[in-house]
Coordinates of C-alpha atoms and ligand atoms in Angstrom, one line a residue:
X4 CA 7.4 -87.3 -34.6
X5 CA 9.4 -84.6 -36.3
X6 CA 8.0 -81.2 -36.7
X7 CA 7.8 -79.6 -40.1
X8 CA 10.7 -77.3 -39.1
X9 CA 12.9 -80.3 -38.1
X10 CA 12.2 -82.1 -41.4
X11 CA 13.0 -79.0 -43.4
X12 CA 16.2 -78.5 -41.5
X13 CA 17.3 -82.1 -42.0
X14 CA 16.8 -81.6 -45.8
X15 CA 18.4 -78.2 -45.8
X16 CA 21.5 -79.5 -44.1
X17 CA 22.1 -81.8 -47.0
X18 CA 21.8 -79.0 -49.5
X19 CA 23.0 -75.8 -47.8
X20 CA 26.1 -75.5 -45.6
X21 CA 24.8 -75.8 -42.1
X22 CA 21.3 -75.7 -43.5
X23 CA 21.2 -71.9 -43.5
X24 CA 22.1 -69.0 -45.7
X25 CA 23.4 -66.9 -42.8
X26 CA 25.2 -68.7 -39.9
X27 CA 23.4 -67.3 -36.8
X28 CA 20.1 -68.6 -38.1
X29 CA 21.3 -72.2 -37.4
X30 CA 20.8 -71.8 -33.6
X31 CA 24.3 -73.2 -33.0
X32 CA 24.9 -71.2 -29.8
X33 CA 21.5 -71.6 -28.2
X34 CA 21.2 -75.2 -29.2
X35 CA 18.3 -77.0 -30.8
X36 CA 16.9 -76.9 -34.3
X37 CA 15.8 -73.6 -35.9
X38 CA 12.2 -73.0 -36.7
X39 CA 11.2 -72.2 -40.3
X40 CA 9.0 -69.2 -40.8
X41 CA 5.9 -69.4 -43.0
X42 CA 4.9 -65.8 -42.8
X43 CA 5.5 -62.6 -40.8
X44 CA 3.0 -59.9 -39.9
X45 CA 3.3 -56.9 -37.6
X46 CA 5.4 -58.0 -34.6
X47 CA 4.7 -61.7 -35.1
X48 CA 6.2 -64.6 -37.0
X49 CA 4.2 -67.7 -37.8
X50 CA 6.3 -70.9 -38.1
X51 CA 5.6 -73.6 -40.6
X52 CA 4.4 -75.6 -37.6
X53 CA 1.7 -73.0 -36.9
X54 CA 3.3 -71.5 -33.8
X55 CA 2.9 -67.7 -33.4
X56 CA 5.9 -65.9 -32.0
X57 CA 6.4 -62.3 -30.8
X58 CA 9.4 -61.3 -32.8
X59 CA 12.3 -59.4 -31.2
X60 CA 14.7 -60.0 -34.1
X61 CA 12.7 -58.0 -36.7
X62 CA 14.7 -59.6 -39.5
X63 CA 17.8 -58.4 -37.7
X64 CA 16.8 -54.8 -37.8
X65 CA 15.1 -53.8 -41.1
X66 CA 11.5 -54.4 -40.0
X67 CA 11.2 -51.2 -38.0
X68 CA 7.6 -50.8 -39.0
X69 CA 6.9 -54.5 -38.2
X70 CA 6.6 -57.2 -40.9
X71 CA 4.5 -57.0 -44.0
X72 CA 3.6 -53.3 -43.6
X73 CA 0.7 -52.6 -46.0
X74 CA 2.2 -49.4 -47.3
X75 CA 5.5 -51.1 -48.1
X76 CA 3.8 -54.1 -49.7
X77 CA 1.8 -51.7 -51.8
X78 CA 4.9 -49.7 -52.9
X79 CA 6.6 -52.9 -53.9
X80 CA 3.6 -54.1 -55.8
X81 CA 3.3 -50.8 -57.7
X82 CA 6.9 -50.9 -58.6
X83 CA 6.6 -54.5 -59.8
X84 CA 4.1 -53.4 -62.4
X85 CA 6.9 -51.4 -64.1
X86 CA 9.5 -54.2 -64.2
X87 CA 12.0 -55.7 -61.7
X88 CA 15.3 -54.3 -62.9
X89 CA 16.3 -51.7 -65.5
X90 CA 20.1 -51.6 -65.6
X91 CA 19.7 -47.9 -66.3
X92 CA 19.2 -45.0 -63.9
X93 CA 15.6 -44.9 -62.5
X94 CA 13.7 -42.1 -60.9
X95 CA 13.4 -44.0 -57.6
X96 CA 17.2 -43.8 -57.1
X97 CA 17.1 -40.0 -57.2
X98 CA 14.3 -39.9 -54.6
X99 CA 16.1 -42.4 -52.4
X100 CA 19.3 -40.3 -52.5
X101 CA 17.2 -37.2 -51.8
X102 CA 15.6 -38.8 -48.7
X103 CA 18.9 -40.1 -47.3
X104 CA 20.9 -36.9 -47.8
X105 CA 18.0 -35.0 -46.2
X106 CA 17.9 -37.0 -43.0
X107 CA 21.5 -38.2 -42.4
X108 CA 23.4 -35.2 -41.2
X109 CA 26.9 -36.0 -42.7
X110 CA 25.7 -37.4 -46.0
X111 CA 25.9 -35.0 -49.0
X112 CA 26.1 -37.7 -51.6
X113 CA 25.2 -41.4 -51.5
X114 CA 25.8 -44.5 -53.6
X115 CA 23.4 -47.4 -53.3
X116 CA 24.6 -51.0 -53.2
X117 CA 23.0 -54.3 -52.2
X118 CA 24.1 -55.1 -48.7
X119 CA 25.7 -53.7 -45.6
X120 CA 28.8 -55.7 -46.3
X121 CA 29.1 -54.1 -49.7
X122 CA 28.7 -50.7 -48.0
X123 CA 31.5 -51.1 -45.5
X124 CA 33.7 -52.8 -48.1
X125 CA 33.3 -49.8 -50.4
X126 CA 33.8 -47.3 -47.5
X127 CA 37.1 -48.9 -46.8
X128 CA 38.3 -48.9 -50.4
X129 CA 37.1 -45.3 -50.8
X130 CA 38.9 -44.2 -47.6
X131 CA 42.1 -45.9 -48.8
X132 CA 41.8 -44.4 -52.3
X133 CA 41.1 -40.9 -51.0
X134 CA 43.8 -40.8 -48.3
X135 CA 46.4 -42.8 -50.2
X136 CA 47.0 -44.7 -47.0
X137 CA 46.3 -48.4 -46.3
X138 CA 45.8 -49.3 -42.6
X139 CA 42.5 -49.4 -41.0
X140 CA 41.6 -49.2 -37.3
X141 CA 38.6 -51.2 -36.1
X142 CA 37.3 -52.2 -32.7
X143 CA 37.1 -55.6 -31.1
X144 CA 33.5 -56.9 -31.2
X145 CA 32.4 -54.6 -34.0
X146 CA 30.9 -56.4 -36.9
X147 CA 31.0 -54.7 -40.3
X148 CA 29.7 -57.5 -42.5
X149 CA 31.9 -60.3 -43.9
X150 CA 34.5 -58.1 -45.5
X151 CA 38.0 -59.7 -45.5
X152 CA 39.9 -57.0 -43.8
X153 CA 37.2 -56.4 -41.3
X154 CA 36.7 -60.0 -40.2
X155 CA 39.3 -59.6 -37.5
X156 CA 37.9 -59.8 -34.0
X157 CA 34.5 -59.3 -35.4
X158 CA 31.1 -59.7 -33.7
X159 CA 27.8 -61.1 -34.7
X160 CA 27.7 -64.7 -36.1
X161 CA 31.5 -64.9 -36.3
X162 CA 31.7 -64.3 -32.6
X163 CA 28.7 -66.5 -31.8
X164 CA 30.4 -69.4 -33.5
X165 CA 33.6 -68.7 -31.8
X166 CA 35.6 -67.6 -34.8
X167 CA 35.8 -63.8 -34.7
X168 CA 38.9 -64.2 -36.9
X169 CA 37.8 -66.0 -40.0
X170 CA 39.8 -68.6 -41.9
X171 CA 40.5 -67.5 -45.4
X172 CA 41.6 -64.0 -44.6
X173 CA 45.2 -63.7 -45.6
X174 CA 47.6 -62.5 -42.9
X175 CA 48.8 -59.8 -45.3
X176 CA 45.3 -58.3 -45.3
X177 CA 44.7 -58.8 -41.5
X178 CA 48.0 -57.0 -40.9
X179 CA 46.5 -53.9 -42.4
X180 CA 43.8 -54.0 -39.8
X181 CA 44.6 -52.7 -36.3
X182 CA 42.1 -53.9 -33.7
X183 CA 41.6 -51.9 -30.6
X184 CA 39.3 -52.1 -27.5
X185 CA 36.2 -50.0 -27.8
X186 CA 35.7 -47.1 -25.3
X187 CA 39.5 -46.7 -24.8
X188 CA 40.7 -43.3 -26.1
X189 CA 44.3 -43.9 -25.1
X190 CA 44.5 -47.0 -27.3
X191 CA 43.5 -45.0 -30.3
X192 CA 45.9 -42.2 -29.5
X193 CA 48.7 -44.7 -29.2
X194 CA 47.9 -46.5 -32.4
X195 CA 47.7 -43.3 -34.4
X196 CA 51.1 -42.3 -33.0
X197 CA 52.7 -45.7 -33.7
X198 CA 51.3 -45.8 -37.3
X199 CA 51.8 -42.2 -38.1
X200 CA 50.7 -41.4 -41.7
X201 CA 49.7 -45.0 -42.3
X202 CA 46.0 -45.0 -41.1
X203 CA 43.4 -44.4 -43.8
X204 CA 40.4 -44.7 -41.6
X205 CA 38.8 -45.6 -38.3
X206 CA 35.7 -47.7 -38.8
X207 CA 33.3 -48.1 -35.9
X208 CA 29.8 -49.2 -35.0
X209 CA 29.2 -46.0 -33.0
X210 CA 26.9 -48.0 -30.7
X211 CA 28.4 -51.5 -31.1
X212 CA 25.4 -53.9 -31.5
X213 CA 26.9 -57.1 -32.7
X214 CA 28.4 -58.3 -29.4
X215 CA 25.3 -57.4 -27.4
X216 CA 24.8 -53.7 -27.1
X217 CA 27.7 -51.5 -25.9
X218 CA 27.2 -47.8 -25.3
X219 CA 29.9 -45.2 -25.8
X220 CA 31.4 -43.5 -22.7
X221 CA 30.6 -39.8 -22.6
X222 CA 33.0 -37.9 -24.9
X223 CA 34.4 -41.1 -26.6
X224 CA 32.9 -40.6 -30.1
X225 CA 33.8 -36.9 -29.9
X226 CA 37.4 -37.8 -29.1
X227 CA 37.6 -40.1 -32.0
X228 CA 36.3 -37.3 -34.3
X229 CA 38.9 -34.9 -33.1
X230 CA 41.7 -37.5 -33.3
X231 CA 40.7 -38.3 -36.9
X232 CA 40.6 -34.7 -38.0
X233 CA 44.0 -34.0 -36.4
X234 CA 45.6 -37.0 -38.1
X235 CA 43.9 -36.7 -41.5
X236 CA 42.2 -40.0 -40.9
X237 CA 38.7 -40.6 -42.2
X238 CA 36.1 -41.5 -39.6
X239 CA 33.6 -44.1 -40.9
X240 CA 30.4 -44.8 -38.9
X241 CA 29.0 -48.2 -39.7
X242 CA 25.3 -47.3 -39.2
X243 CA 24.0 -50.3 -41.0
X244 CA 22.2 -51.2 -37.8
X245 CA 21.8 -48.0 -36.0
X246 CA 21.0 -45.8 -39.0
X247 CA 17.3 -44.8 -39.2
X248 CA 16.7 -46.8 -36.0
X249 CA 18.2 -44.7 -33.1
X250 CA 16.6 -41.7 -34.7
X251 CA 16.0 -41.0 -38.3
X252 CA 19.5 -39.7 -38.7
X253 CA 21.1 -42.5 -36.7
X254 CA 23.8 -42.2 -34.0
X255 CA 25.3 -39.1 -35.8
X256 CA 22.0 -37.3 -35.3
X257 CA 21.6 -38.6 -31.7
X258 CA 25.1 -37.6 -30.6
X259 CA 26.0 -34.8 -33.0
X260 CA 29.3 -36.4 -33.9
X261 CA 29.8 -36.2 -37.7
X262 CA 31.6 -39.0 -39.5
X263 CA 33.3 -38.5 -42.9
X264 CA 31.7 -41.6 -44.4
X265 CA 28.6 -43.6 -43.3
X266 CA 27.8 -47.2 -44.2
X267 CA 24.0 -47.9 -44.3
X268 CA 21.7 -50.8 -44.9
X269 CA 18.9 -52.8 -43.3
X270 CA 16.1 -50.3 -42.7
X271 CA 16.7 -48.4 -46.0
X272 CA 15.8 -51.6 -47.9
X273 CA 12.4 -51.9 -46.2
X274 CA 13.0 -55.7 -46.1
X275 CA 14.6 -56.0 -49.5
X276 CA 18.4 -56.3 -50.0
X277 CA 20.0 -52.9 -49.9
X278 CA 23.1 -51.1 -48.7
X279 CA 24.4 -47.6 -49.2
X280 CA 27.5 -45.5 -48.5
X281 CA 27.5 -41.8 -48.2
X282 CA 29.5 -38.8 -47.1
X283 CA 31.0 -35.5 -48.0
X284 CA 30.8 -34.7 -51.7
X285 CA 34.6 -34.2 -52.0
X286 CA 35.2 -37.8 -50.8
X287 CA 32.2 -39.4 -52.5
X288 CA 33.4 -38.0 -55.9
X289 CA 36.5 -40.2 -55.6
X290 CA 34.1 -43.0 -56.7
X291 CA 33.9 -44.1 -60.3
X292 CA 32.8 -42.8 -62.8
X293 CA 34.1 -39.4 -61.5
X294 CA 37.1 -40.7 -59.5
X295 CA 39.7 -43.5 -59.4
X296 CA 38.0 -45.8 -56.8
X297 CA 36.0 -48.5 -58.5
X298 CA 32.6 -49.5 -57.1
X299 CA 29.7 -51.0 -59.0
X300 CA 26.7 -53.3 -58.9
X301 CA 24.4 -54.9 -61.5
X302 CA 21.4 -54.6 -59.2
X303 CA 22.4 -51.5 -57.3
X304 CA 19.5 -49.1 -57.0
X305 CA 17.1 -51.9 -57.9
X306 CA 13.6 -50.4 -58.4
X307 CA 11.8 -52.8 -56.1
X308 CA 14.3 -52.3 -53.3
X309 CA 14.2 -48.6 -53.8
X310 CA 10.4 -48.6 -53.6
X311 CA 10.4 -50.6 -50.4
X312 CA 13.1 -48.5 -48.8
X313 CA 11.6 -45.1 -49.9
X314 CA 8.3 -46.1 -48.4
X315 CA 10.0 -47.2 -45.2
X316 CA 11.7 -43.9 -44.9
X317 CA 8.6 -41.9 -45.7
X318 CA 6.7 -43.7 -42.9
X319 CA 9.5 -42.9 -40.5
X320 CA 9.4 -39.2 -41.5
X321 CA 5.6 -39.0 -41.2
X322 CA 5.1 -41.0 -38.1
X323 CA 8.3 -40.2 -36.2
X324 CA 8.0 -43.4 -34.1
X325 CA 11.2 -42.9 -32.2
X326 CA 9.9 -41.4 -29.0
X327 CA 7.3 -44.1 -28.6
X328 CA 9.8 -46.9 -29.5
X329 CA 12.2 -45.5 -26.9
X330 CA 9.4 -45.6 -24.4
X331 CA 8.6 -49.2 -25.2
X332 CA 12.3 -50.1 -25.2
X333 CA 12.7 -48.6 -21.7
X334 CA 9.6 -50.4 -20.5
X335 CA 10.9 -53.7 -21.6
X336 CA 14.5 -53.1 -20.3
X337 CA 13.3 -51.8 -16.9
X338 CA 10.9 -54.7 -16.6
X339 CA 13.6 -57.3 -17.3
X340 CA 16.0 -55.7 -14.8
X341 CA 13.3 -55.9 -12.1
X342 CA 12.5 -59.5 -12.8
X343 CA 16.2 -60.4 -12.7
X344 CA 16.6 -58.5 -9.4
X345 CA 13.7 -60.3 -7.8
X346 CA 15.3 -63.6 -8.7
X347 CA 18.7 -62.4 -7.3
X348 CA 20.3 -62.8 -10.7
X349 CA 23.0 -60.3 -11.9
X350 CA 21.9 -58.9 -15.2
X351 CA 22.7 -55.8 -17.2
X352 CA 20.2 -54.6 -19.9
X353 CA 21.7 -51.8 -21.9
X354 CA 19.1 -50.1 -24.0
X355 CA 19.1 -47.4 -26.6
X356 CA 15.8 -46.6 -28.2
X357 CA 14.3 -49.8 -29.8
X358 CA 17.5 -51.9 -29.1
X359 CA 18.5 -53.8 -26.0
X360 CA 20.4 -56.8 -24.9
X361 CA 20.9 -59.3 -22.0
X362 CA 24.3 -59.3 -20.3
X363 CA 24.4 -61.8 -17.4
X364 CA 27.1 -59.8 -15.6
X365 CA 27.6 -58.2 -12.2
X366 CA 28.8 -54.9 -13.8
X367 CA 28.3 -52.7 -16.8
X368 CA 29.7 -53.9 -20.0
X369 CA 31.9 -51.4 -21.9
X370 CA 33.9 -53.5 -24.3
X371 CA 34.3 -56.8 -26.1
X372 CA 36.3 -58.6 -23.3
X373 CA 33.6 -57.8 -20.8
X374 CA 30.9 -58.9 -23.2
X375 CA 32.4 -62.3 -23.7
X376 CA 32.9 -62.8 -20.0
X377 CA 29.1 -62.8 -19.4
X378 CA 27.3 -66.0 -18.3
X379 CA 26.0 -66.8 -21.8
X380 CA 24.5 -70.2 -20.8
X381 CA 21.9 -68.3 -18.8
X382 CA 20.8 -66.5 -21.9
X383 CA 20.5 -69.8 -23.7
X384 CA 18.2 -71.1 -21.0
X385 CA 16.0 -68.0 -21.2
X386 CA 16.0 -68.1 -25.0
X387 CA 14.7 -71.7 -25.1
X388 CA 12.0 -71.1 -22.4
X389 CA 10.8 -68.0 -24.2
X390 CA 10.7 -69.6 -27.6
X391 CA 8.5 -72.4 -26.2
X392 CA 6.2 -69.9 -24.7
X393 CA 5.9 -67.8 -27.9
X394 CA 8.6 -65.1 -27.7
X395 CA 11.5 -65.1 -30.2
X396 CA 14.7 -63.4 -29.0
X397 CA 17.8 -63.4 -31.2
X398 CA 19.3 -66.9 -31.1
X399 CA 22.6 -65.6 -29.6
X400 CA 23.4 -63.4 -26.6
X401 CA 25.7 -61.5 -28.9
X402 CA 22.8 -60.2 -30.9
X403 CA 20.7 -57.2 -30.1
X404 CA 16.9 -57.4 -29.5
X405 CA 14.9 -55.1 -31.8
X406 CA 11.5 -53.6 -31.3
X407 CA 9.3 -52.4 -34.1
X408 CA 6.7 -49.6 -34.0
X409 CA 4.2 -52.5 -33.7
X410 CA 5.5 -53.6 -30.3
X411 CA 2.9 -51.8 -28.2
X412 CA 2.4 -51.7 -24.4
X413 CA 0.2 -54.8 -24.5
X414 CA 2.8 -56.8 -26.3
X415 CA 5.6 -55.6 -24.0
X416 CA 3.5 -56.5 -20.9
X417 CA 2.8 -59.9 -22.3
X418 CA 6.5 -60.4 -23.1
X419 CA 7.4 -59.4 -19.5
X420 CA 5.0 -62.0 -18.1
X421 CA 6.6 -64.7 -20.1
X422 CA 10.1 -63.5 -19.2
X423 CA 9.1 -63.7 -15.5
X424 CA 8.2 -67.3 -15.8
X425 CA 11.3 -68.0 -17.9
X426 CA 13.5 -66.6 -15.1
X427 CA 11.9 -68.9 -12.5
X428 CA 13.6 -71.8 -14.3
X429 CA 17.1 -70.3 -14.0
Ligands
PLP1398 C1 24.2 -56.3 -40.5 C2 25.4 -55.4 -40.4 C3 26.3 -55.4 -41.4 C4 26.3 -56.2 -42.6 O1 25.1 -56.0 -43.4 P1 24.7 -57.2 -44.4 O2 23.5 -56.6 -45.1 O3 24.3 -58.4 -43.6 O4 25.8 -57.5 -45.3 C5 27.4 -54.5 -41.3 N1 27.5 -53.7 -40.3 C6 26.7 -53.7 -39.2 C7 26.9 -52.8 -38.1 C8 25.6 -54.6 -39.2 O5 24.8 -54.7 -38.2

């Protein structure tokens, strides 16, 4: 007998490429057939087959307050009364801009768009327009959405499916992208020297979280900042994932390193499709209609998305959940490490705040090459065991696990019990 999820997936595969609207959802790397979700509440998903799962994906980051938060639901519902899209400026856009510029240290002006991909794409165009230079430096394993010139040695689904270099990206564009290893200062110095006066920007996930979770070596981000300043290169932080998650002001607040431009998304949509780019006024004013760099969007600043995002940010400001999420994240990471140790299994669990990942490796992972060298089949075994016992980890060892403010001590303890029995089967 097929489950409801299996039947839906069969049908979906006939209608949608791979049966999914975003590749990692297809479970290709962990194997098996994906479940379909009927509803989501707090830290739980309920599948169409009636299984309840503790969710460590949190819709890939946005659900920092857990799913279906009553205040966000109410905000959307109130906005809905006024209409779904205006195509003119609306008051919520001003409030959103006010909130973002208030909490993100480097952002003086902000432009809303509809996804993280749009945000990084526009950051790149703006950096090129502003500097008059065309080459970009990115880092292996960093994922910046599916932007042509950034889909070179990318992380996330591209990496999970074994094609970090996508077909369909012209060589001429890929040649404008220089890919360097993360955490290697010398490589950046060398590239800047070799491409003198040609580099428009360095784009980076300051804490790369799309090939597991890699943490910067002490001084690394600071060094990038000073190299960029010295070479008149813009530093772009892609904080689509880390923004509003590793502190309300993201990594830039956590580390004190200030980028020139920031790409944002995920949490600022409160579960609706949103992205944003922001930075210094002088640079942001290069965007149309003031400046020569074109950027636009029919649904940008959509009133429903603004309502959801604003409420999400308001709750973050009021509740300041970061310390307690950090505590829960540490409890989970430490617990997992202990379990692995007691089974004699080599495992690294890098953790920052409410994010962590599993690296089945003897030693600390500092870059992309080390991340891909981990024993990923071990993760897949754990993933399947946990899924059947009611815990949903991201369906790829290259994705980060997310906690929400609803993942309390009781939920973490329960999760650790289940992880313990999953490890017994390794
Ligand atoms: C998710 C993500 C993106 C892409 O955002 P979308 O909304 O999926 O287009 C870009 N950069 C980072 C770091 C991300 O995690």
